[in-house]
PDB file of N, CA and C in Angstrom:
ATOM      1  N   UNK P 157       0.844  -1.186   0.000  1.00 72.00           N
ATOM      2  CA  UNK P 157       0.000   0.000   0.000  1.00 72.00           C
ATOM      3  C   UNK P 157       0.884   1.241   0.000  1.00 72.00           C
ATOM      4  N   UNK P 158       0.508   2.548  -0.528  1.00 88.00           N
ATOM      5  CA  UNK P 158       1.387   3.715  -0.185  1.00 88.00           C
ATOM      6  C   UNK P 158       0.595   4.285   0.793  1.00 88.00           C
ATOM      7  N   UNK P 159       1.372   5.498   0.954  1.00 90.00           N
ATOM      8  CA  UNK P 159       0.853   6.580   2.446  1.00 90.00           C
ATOM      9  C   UNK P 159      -0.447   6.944   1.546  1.00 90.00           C
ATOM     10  N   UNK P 160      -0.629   7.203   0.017  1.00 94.00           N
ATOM     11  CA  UNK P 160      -2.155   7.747  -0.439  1.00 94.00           C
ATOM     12  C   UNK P 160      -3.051   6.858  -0.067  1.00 94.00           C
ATOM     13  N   UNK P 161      -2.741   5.381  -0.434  1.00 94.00           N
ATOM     14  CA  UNK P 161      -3.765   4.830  -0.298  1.00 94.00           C
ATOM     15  C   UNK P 161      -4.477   4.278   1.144  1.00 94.00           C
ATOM     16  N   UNK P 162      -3.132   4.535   2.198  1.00 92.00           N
ATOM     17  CA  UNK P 162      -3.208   4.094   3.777  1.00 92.00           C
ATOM     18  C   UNK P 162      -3.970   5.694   4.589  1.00 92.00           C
ATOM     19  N   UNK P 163      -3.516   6.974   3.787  1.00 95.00           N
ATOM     20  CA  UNK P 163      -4.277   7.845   4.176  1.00 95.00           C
ATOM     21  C   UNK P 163      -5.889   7.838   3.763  1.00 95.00           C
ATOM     22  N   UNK P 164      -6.144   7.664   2.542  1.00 96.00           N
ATOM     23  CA  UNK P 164      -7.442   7.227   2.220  1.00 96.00           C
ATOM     24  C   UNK P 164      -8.313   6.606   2.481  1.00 96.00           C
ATOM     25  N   UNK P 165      -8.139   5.546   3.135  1.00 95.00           N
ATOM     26  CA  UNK P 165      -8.287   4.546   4.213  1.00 95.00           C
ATOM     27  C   UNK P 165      -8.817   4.341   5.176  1.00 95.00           C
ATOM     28  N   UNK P 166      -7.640   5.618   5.761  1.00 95.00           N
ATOM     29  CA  UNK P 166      -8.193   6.469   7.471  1.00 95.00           C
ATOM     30  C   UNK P 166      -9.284   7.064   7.333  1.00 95.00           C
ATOM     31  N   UNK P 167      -9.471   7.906   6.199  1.00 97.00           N
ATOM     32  CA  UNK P 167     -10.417   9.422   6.214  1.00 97.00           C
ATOM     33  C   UNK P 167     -11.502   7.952   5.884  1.00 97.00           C
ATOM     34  N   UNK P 168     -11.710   7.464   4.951  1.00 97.00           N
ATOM     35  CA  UNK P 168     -13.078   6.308   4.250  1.00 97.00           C
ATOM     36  C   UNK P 168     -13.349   5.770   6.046  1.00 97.00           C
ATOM     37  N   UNK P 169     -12.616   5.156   6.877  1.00 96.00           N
ATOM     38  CA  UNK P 169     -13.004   4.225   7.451  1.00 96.00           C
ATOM     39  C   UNK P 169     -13.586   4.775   9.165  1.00 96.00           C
ATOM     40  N   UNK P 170     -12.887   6.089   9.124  1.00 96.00           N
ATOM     41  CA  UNK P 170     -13.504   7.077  10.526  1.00 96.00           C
ATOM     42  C   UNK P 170     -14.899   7.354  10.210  1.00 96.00           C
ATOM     43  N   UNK P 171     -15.512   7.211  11.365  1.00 97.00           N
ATOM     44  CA  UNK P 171     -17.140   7.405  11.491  1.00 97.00           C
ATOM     45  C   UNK P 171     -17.336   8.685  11.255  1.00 97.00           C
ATOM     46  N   UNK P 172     -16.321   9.589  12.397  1.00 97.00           N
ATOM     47  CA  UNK P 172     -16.989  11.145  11.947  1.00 97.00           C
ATOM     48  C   UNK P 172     -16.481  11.631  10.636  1.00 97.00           C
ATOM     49  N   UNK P 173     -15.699  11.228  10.195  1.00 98.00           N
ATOM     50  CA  UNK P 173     -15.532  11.864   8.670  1.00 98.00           C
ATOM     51  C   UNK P 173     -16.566  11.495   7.460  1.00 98.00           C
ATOM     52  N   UNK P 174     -16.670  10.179   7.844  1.00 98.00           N
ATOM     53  CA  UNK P 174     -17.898   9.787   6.513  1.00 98.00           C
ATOM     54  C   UNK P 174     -19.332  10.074   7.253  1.00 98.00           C
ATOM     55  N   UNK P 175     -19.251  10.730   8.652  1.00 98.00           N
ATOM     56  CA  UNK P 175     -20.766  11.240   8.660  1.00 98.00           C
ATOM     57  C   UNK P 175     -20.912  12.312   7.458  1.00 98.00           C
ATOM     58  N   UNK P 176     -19.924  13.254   7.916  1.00 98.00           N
ATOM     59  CA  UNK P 176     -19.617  14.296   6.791  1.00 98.00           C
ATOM     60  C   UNK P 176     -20.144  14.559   5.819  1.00 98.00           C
ATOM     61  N   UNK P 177     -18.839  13.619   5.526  1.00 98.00           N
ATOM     62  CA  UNK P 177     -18.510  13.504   3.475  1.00 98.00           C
ATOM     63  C   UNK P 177     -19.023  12.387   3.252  1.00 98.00           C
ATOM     64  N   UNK P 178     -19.578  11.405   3.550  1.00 96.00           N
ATOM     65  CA  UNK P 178     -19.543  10.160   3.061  1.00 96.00           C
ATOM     66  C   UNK P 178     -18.177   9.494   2.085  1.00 96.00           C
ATOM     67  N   UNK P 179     -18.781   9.495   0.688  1.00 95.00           N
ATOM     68  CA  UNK P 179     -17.305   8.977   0.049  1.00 95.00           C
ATOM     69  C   UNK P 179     -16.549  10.183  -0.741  1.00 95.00           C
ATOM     70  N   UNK P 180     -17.044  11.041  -0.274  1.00 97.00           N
ATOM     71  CA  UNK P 180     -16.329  12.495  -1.281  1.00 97.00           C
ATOM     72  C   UNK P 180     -15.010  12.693  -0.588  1.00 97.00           C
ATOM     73  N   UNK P 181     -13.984  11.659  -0.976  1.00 97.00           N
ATOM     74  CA  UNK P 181     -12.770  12.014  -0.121  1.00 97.00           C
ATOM     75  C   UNK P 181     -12.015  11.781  -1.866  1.00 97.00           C
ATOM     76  N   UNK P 182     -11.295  13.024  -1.728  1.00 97.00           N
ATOM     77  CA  UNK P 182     -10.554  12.525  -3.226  1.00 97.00           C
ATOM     78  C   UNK P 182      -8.975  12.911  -3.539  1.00 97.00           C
ATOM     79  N   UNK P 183      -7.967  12.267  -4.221  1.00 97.00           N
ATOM     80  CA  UNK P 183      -6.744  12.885  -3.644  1.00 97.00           C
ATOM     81  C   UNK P 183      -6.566  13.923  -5.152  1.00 97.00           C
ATOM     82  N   UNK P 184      -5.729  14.672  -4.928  1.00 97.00           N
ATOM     83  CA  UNK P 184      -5.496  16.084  -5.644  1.00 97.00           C
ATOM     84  C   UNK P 184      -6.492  16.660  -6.336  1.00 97.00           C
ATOM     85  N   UNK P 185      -7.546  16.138  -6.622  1.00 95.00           N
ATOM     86  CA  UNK P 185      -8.661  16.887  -7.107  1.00 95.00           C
ATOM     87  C   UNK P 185     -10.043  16.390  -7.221  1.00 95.00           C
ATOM     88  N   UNK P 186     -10.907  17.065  -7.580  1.00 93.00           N
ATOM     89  CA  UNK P 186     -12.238  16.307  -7.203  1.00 93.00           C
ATOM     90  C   UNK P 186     -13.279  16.642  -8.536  1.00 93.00           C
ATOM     91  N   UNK P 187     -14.182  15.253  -8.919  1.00 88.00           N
ATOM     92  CA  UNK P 187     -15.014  15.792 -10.257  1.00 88.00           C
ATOM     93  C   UNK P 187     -15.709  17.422 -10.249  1.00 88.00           C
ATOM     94  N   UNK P 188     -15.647  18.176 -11.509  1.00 91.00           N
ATOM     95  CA  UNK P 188     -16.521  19.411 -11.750  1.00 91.00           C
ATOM     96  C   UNK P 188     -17.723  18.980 -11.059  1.00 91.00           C
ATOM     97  N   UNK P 189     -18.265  20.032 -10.165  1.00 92.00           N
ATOM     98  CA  UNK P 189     -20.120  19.562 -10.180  1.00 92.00           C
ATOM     99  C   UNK P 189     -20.192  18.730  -8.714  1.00 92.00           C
ATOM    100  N   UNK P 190     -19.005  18.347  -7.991  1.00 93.00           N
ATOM    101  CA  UNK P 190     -18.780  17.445  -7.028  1.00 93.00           C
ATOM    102  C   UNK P 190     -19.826  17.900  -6.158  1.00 93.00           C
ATOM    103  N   UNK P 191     -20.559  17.472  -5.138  1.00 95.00           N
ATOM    104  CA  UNK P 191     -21.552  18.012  -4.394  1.00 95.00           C
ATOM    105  C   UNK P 191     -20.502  17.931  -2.676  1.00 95.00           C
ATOM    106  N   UNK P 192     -21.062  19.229  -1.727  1.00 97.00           N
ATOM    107  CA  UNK P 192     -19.965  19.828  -0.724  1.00 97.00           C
ATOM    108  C   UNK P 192     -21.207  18.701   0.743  1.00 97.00           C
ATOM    109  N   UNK P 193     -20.021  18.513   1.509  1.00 98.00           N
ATOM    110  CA  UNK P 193     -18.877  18.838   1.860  1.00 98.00           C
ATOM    111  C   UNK P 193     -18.339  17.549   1.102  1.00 98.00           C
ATOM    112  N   UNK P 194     -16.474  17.894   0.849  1.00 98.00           N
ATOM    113  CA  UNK P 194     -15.445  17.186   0.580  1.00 98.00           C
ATOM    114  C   UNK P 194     -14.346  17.456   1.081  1.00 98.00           C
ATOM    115  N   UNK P 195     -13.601  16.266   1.320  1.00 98.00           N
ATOM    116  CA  UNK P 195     -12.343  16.307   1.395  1.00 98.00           C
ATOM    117  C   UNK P 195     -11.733  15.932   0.239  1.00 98.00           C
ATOM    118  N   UNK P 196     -10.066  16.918  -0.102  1.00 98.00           N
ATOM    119  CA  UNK P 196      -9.697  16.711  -0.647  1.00 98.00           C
ATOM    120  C   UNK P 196      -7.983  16.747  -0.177  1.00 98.00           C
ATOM    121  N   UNK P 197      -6.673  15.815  -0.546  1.00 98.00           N
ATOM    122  CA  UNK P 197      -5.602  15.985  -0.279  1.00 98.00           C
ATOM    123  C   UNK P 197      -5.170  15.954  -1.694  1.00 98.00           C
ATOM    124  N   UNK P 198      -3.737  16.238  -1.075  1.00 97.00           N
ATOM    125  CA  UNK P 198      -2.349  16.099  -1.964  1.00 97.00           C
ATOM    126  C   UNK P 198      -1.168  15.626  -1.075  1.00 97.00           C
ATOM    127  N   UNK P 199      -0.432  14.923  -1.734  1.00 96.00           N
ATOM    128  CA  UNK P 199       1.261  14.321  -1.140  1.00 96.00           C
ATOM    129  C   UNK P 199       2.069  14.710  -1.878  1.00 96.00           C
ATOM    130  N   UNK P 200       2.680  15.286  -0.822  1.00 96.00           N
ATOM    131  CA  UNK P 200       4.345  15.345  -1.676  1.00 96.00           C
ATOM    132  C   UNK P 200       5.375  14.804  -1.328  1.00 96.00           C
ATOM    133  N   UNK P 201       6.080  13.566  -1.813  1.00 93.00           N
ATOM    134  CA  UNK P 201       7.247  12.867  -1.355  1.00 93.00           C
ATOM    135  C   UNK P 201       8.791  14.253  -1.362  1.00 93.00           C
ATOM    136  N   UNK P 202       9.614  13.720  -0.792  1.00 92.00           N
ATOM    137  CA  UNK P 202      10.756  13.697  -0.819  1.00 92.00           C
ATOM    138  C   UNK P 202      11.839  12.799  -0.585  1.00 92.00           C
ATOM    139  N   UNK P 203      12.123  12.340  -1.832  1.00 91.00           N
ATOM    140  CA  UNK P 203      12.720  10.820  -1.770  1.00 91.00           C
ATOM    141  C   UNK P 203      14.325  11.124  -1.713  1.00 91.00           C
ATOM    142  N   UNK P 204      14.805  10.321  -0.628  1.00 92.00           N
ATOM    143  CA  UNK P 204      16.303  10.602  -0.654  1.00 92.00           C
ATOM    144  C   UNK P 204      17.052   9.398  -1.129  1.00 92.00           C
ATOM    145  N   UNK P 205      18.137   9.653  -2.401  1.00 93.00           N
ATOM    146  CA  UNK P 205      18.532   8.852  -3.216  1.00 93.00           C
ATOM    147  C   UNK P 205      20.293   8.697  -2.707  1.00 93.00           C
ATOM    148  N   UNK P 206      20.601   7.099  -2.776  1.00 95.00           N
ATOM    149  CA  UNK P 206      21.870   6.696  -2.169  1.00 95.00           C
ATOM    150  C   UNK P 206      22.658   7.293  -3.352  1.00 95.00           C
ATOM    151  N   UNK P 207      23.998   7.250  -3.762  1.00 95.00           N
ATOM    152  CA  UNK P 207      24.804   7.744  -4.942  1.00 95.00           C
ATOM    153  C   UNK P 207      24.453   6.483  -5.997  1.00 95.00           C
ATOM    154  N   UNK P 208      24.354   5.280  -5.727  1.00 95.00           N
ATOM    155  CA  UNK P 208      23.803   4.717  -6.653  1.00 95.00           C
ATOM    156  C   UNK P 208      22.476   4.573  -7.030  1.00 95.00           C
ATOM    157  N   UNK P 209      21.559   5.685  -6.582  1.00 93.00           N
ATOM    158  CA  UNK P 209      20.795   5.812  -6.763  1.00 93.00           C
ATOM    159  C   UNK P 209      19.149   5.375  -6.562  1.00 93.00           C
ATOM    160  N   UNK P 210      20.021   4.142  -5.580  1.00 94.00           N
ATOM    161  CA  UNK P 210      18.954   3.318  -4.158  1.00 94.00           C
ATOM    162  C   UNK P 210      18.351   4.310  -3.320  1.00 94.00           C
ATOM    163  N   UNK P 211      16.788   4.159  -3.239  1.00 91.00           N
ATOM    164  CA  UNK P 211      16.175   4.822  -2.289  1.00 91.00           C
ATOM    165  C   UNK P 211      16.335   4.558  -0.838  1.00 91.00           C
ATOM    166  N   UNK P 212      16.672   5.713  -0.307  1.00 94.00           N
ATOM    167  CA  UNK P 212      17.232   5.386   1.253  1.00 94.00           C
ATOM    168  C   UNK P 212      16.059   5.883   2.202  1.00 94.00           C
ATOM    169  N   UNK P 213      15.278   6.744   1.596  1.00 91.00           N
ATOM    170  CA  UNK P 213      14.208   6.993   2.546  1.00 91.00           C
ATOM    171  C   UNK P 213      13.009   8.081   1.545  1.00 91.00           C
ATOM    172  N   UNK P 214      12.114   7.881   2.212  1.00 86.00           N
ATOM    173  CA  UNK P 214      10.709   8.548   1.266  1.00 86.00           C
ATOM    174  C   UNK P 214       9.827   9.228   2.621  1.00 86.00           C
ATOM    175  N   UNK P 215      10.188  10.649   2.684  1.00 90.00           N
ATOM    176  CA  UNK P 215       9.507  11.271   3.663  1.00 90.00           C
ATOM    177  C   UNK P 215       8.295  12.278   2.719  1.00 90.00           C
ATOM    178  N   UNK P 216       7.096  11.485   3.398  1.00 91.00           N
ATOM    179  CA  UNK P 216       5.593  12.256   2.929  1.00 91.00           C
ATOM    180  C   UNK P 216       5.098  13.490   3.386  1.00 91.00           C
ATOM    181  N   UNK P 217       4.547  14.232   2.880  1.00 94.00           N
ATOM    182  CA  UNK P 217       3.616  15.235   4.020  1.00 94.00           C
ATOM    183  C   UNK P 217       2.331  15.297   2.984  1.00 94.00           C
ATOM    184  N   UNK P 218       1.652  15.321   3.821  1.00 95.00           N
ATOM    185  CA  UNK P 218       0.329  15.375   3.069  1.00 95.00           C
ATOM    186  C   UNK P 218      -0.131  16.829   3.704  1.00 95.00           C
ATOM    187  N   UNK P 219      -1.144  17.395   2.284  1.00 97.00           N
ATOM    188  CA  UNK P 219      -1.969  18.606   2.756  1.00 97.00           C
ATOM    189  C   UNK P 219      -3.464  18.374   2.001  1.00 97.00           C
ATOM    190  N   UNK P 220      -4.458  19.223   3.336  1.00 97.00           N
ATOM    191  CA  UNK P 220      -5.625  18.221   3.018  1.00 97.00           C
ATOM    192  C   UNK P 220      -6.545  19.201   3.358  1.00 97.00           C
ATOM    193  N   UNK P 221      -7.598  19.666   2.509  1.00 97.00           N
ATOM    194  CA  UNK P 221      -8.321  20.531   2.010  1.00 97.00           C
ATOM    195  C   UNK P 221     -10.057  19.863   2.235  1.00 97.00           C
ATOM    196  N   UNK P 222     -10.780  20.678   3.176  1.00 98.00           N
ATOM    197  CA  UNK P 222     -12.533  20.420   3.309  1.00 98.00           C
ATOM    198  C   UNK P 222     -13.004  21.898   2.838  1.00 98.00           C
ATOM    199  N   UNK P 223     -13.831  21.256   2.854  1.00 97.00           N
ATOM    200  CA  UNK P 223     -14.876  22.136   1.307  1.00 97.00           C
ATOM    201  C   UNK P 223     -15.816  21.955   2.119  1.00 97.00           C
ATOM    202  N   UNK P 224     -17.163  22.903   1.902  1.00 97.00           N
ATOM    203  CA  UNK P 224     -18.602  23.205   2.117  1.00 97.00           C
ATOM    204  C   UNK P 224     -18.474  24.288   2.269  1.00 97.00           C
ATOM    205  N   UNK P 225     -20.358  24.483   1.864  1.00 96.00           N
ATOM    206  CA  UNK P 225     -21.224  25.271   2.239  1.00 96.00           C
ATOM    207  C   UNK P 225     -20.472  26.600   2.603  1.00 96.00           C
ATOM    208  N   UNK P 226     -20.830  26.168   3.573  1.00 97.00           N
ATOM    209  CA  UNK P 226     -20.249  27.462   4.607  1.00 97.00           C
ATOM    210  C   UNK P 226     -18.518  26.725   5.012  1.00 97.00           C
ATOM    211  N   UNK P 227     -18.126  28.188   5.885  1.00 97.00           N
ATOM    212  CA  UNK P 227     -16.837  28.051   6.505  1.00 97.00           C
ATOM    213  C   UNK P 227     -17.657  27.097   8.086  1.00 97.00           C
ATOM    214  N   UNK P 228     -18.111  26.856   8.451  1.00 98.00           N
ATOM    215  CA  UNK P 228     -18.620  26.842  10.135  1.00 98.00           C
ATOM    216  C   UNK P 228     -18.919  25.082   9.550  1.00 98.00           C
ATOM    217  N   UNK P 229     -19.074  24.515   8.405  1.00 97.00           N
ATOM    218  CA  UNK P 229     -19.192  22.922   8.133  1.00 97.00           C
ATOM    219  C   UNK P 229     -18.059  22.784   7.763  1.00 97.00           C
ATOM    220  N   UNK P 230     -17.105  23.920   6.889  1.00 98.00           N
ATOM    221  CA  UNK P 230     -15.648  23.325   6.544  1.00 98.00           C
ATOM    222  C   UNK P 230     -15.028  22.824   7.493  1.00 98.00           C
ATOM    223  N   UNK P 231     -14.989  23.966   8.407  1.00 98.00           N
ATOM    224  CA  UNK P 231     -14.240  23.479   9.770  1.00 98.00           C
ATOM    225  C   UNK P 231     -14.683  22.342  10.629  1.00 98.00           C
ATOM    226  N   UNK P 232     -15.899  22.096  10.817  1.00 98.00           N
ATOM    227  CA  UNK P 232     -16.210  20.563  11.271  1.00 98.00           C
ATOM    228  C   UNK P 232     -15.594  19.136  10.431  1.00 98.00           C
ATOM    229  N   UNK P 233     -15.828  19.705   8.996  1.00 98.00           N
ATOM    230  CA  UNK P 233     -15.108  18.038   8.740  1.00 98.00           C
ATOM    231  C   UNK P 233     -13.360  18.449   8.814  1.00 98.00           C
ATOM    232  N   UNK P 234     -12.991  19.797   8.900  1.00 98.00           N
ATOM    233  CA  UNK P 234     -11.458  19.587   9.312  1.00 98.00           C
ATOM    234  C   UNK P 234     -11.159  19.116  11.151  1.00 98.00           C
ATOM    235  N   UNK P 235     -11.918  19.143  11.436  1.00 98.00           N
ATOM    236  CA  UNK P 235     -12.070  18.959  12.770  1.00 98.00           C
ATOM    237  C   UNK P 235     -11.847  17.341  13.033  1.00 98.00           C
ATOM    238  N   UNK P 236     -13.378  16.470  11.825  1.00 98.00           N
ATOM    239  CA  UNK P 236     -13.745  15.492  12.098  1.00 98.00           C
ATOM    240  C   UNK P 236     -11.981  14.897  11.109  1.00 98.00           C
ATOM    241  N   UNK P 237     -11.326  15.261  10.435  1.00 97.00           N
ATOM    242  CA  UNK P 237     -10.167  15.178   9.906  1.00 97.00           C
ATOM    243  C   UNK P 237      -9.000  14.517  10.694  1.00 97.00           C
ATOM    244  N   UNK P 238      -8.773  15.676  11.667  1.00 96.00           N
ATOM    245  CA  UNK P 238      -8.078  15.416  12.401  1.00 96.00           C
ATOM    246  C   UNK P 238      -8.250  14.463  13.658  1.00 96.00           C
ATOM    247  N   UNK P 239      -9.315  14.291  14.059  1.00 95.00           N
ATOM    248  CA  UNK P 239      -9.678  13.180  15.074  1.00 95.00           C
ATOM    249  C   UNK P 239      -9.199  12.136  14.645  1.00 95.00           C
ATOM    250  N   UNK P 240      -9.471  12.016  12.824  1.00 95.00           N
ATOM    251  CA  UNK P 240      -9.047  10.913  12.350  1.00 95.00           C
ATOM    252  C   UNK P 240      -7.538  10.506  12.018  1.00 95.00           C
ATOM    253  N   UNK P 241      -6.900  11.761  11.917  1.00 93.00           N
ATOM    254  CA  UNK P 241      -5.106  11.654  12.032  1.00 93.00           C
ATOM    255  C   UNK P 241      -5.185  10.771  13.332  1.00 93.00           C
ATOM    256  N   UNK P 242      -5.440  11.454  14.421  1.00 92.00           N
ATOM    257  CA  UNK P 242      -4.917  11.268  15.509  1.00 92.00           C
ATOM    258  C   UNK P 242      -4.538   9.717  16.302  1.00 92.00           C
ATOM    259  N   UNK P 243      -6.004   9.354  15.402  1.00 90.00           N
ATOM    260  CA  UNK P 243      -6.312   7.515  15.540  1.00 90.00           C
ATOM    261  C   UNK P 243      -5.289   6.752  14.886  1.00 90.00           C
ATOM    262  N   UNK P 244      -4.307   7.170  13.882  1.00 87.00           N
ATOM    263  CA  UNK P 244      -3.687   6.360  13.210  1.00 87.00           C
ATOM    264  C   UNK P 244      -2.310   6.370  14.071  1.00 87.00           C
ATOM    265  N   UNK P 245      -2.217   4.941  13.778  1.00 80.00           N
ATOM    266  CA  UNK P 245      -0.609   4.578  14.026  1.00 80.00           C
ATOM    267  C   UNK P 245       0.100   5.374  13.289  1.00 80.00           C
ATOM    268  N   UNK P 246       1.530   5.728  14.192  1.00 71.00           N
ATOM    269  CA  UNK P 246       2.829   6.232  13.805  1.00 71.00           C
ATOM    270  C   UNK P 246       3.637   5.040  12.734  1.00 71.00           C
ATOM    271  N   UNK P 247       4.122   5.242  11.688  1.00 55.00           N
ATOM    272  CA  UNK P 247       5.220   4.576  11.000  1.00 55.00           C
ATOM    273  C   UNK P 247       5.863   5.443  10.432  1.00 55.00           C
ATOM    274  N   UNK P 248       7.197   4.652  10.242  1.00 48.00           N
ATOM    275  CA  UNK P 248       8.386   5.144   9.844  1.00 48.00           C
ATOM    276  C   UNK P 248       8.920   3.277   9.551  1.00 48.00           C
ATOM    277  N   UNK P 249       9.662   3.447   8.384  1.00 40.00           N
ATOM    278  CA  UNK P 249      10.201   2.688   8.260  1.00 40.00           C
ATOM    279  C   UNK P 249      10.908   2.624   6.507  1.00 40.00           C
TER     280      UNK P 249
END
């Protein structure tokens, strides 16, 4: 699995996020016409390469974007967002 698809995962499988959004979780962009609220992310690796050119490490950060209505529902599913970071295991490896 990658960190997109293990982050995707989290947000699909937390209760308060899919009270929300249900399945409107989408990564870098979302269909024209999409109906609110949504989440939406992006990842950006930074892959550090040995001299032969072996990957020695792949550090992620994700940035992650809710949508609605109003600002006062955006901020609830960024809310319900982060509850859902919080639940996930730490890795590194």
């Amino acid at each position: 699995m990658s960190i997109e698809s293990d982050f995707r995962a989290l947000l699909a499988g937390n209760a308060g996020v899919t009270a929300l959004v249900s399945t409107r979780i989408a990564q870098d962009a979302v269909p024209e016409g999409s109906t609110y609220p949504l989440v939406v992310f992006a990842v950006r690796h930074d892959r550090t390469l040995g001299l032969d050119n072996t990957l020695l490490a792949d550090q992620a950060a994700i940035a992650v974007q809710c949508w609605a209505e109003t600002g006062v529902i955006a901020a609830s599913v960024a809310d319900a967002v982060i509850a859902a970071v919080a639940t996930a295991p730490a890795a590194a490896g």
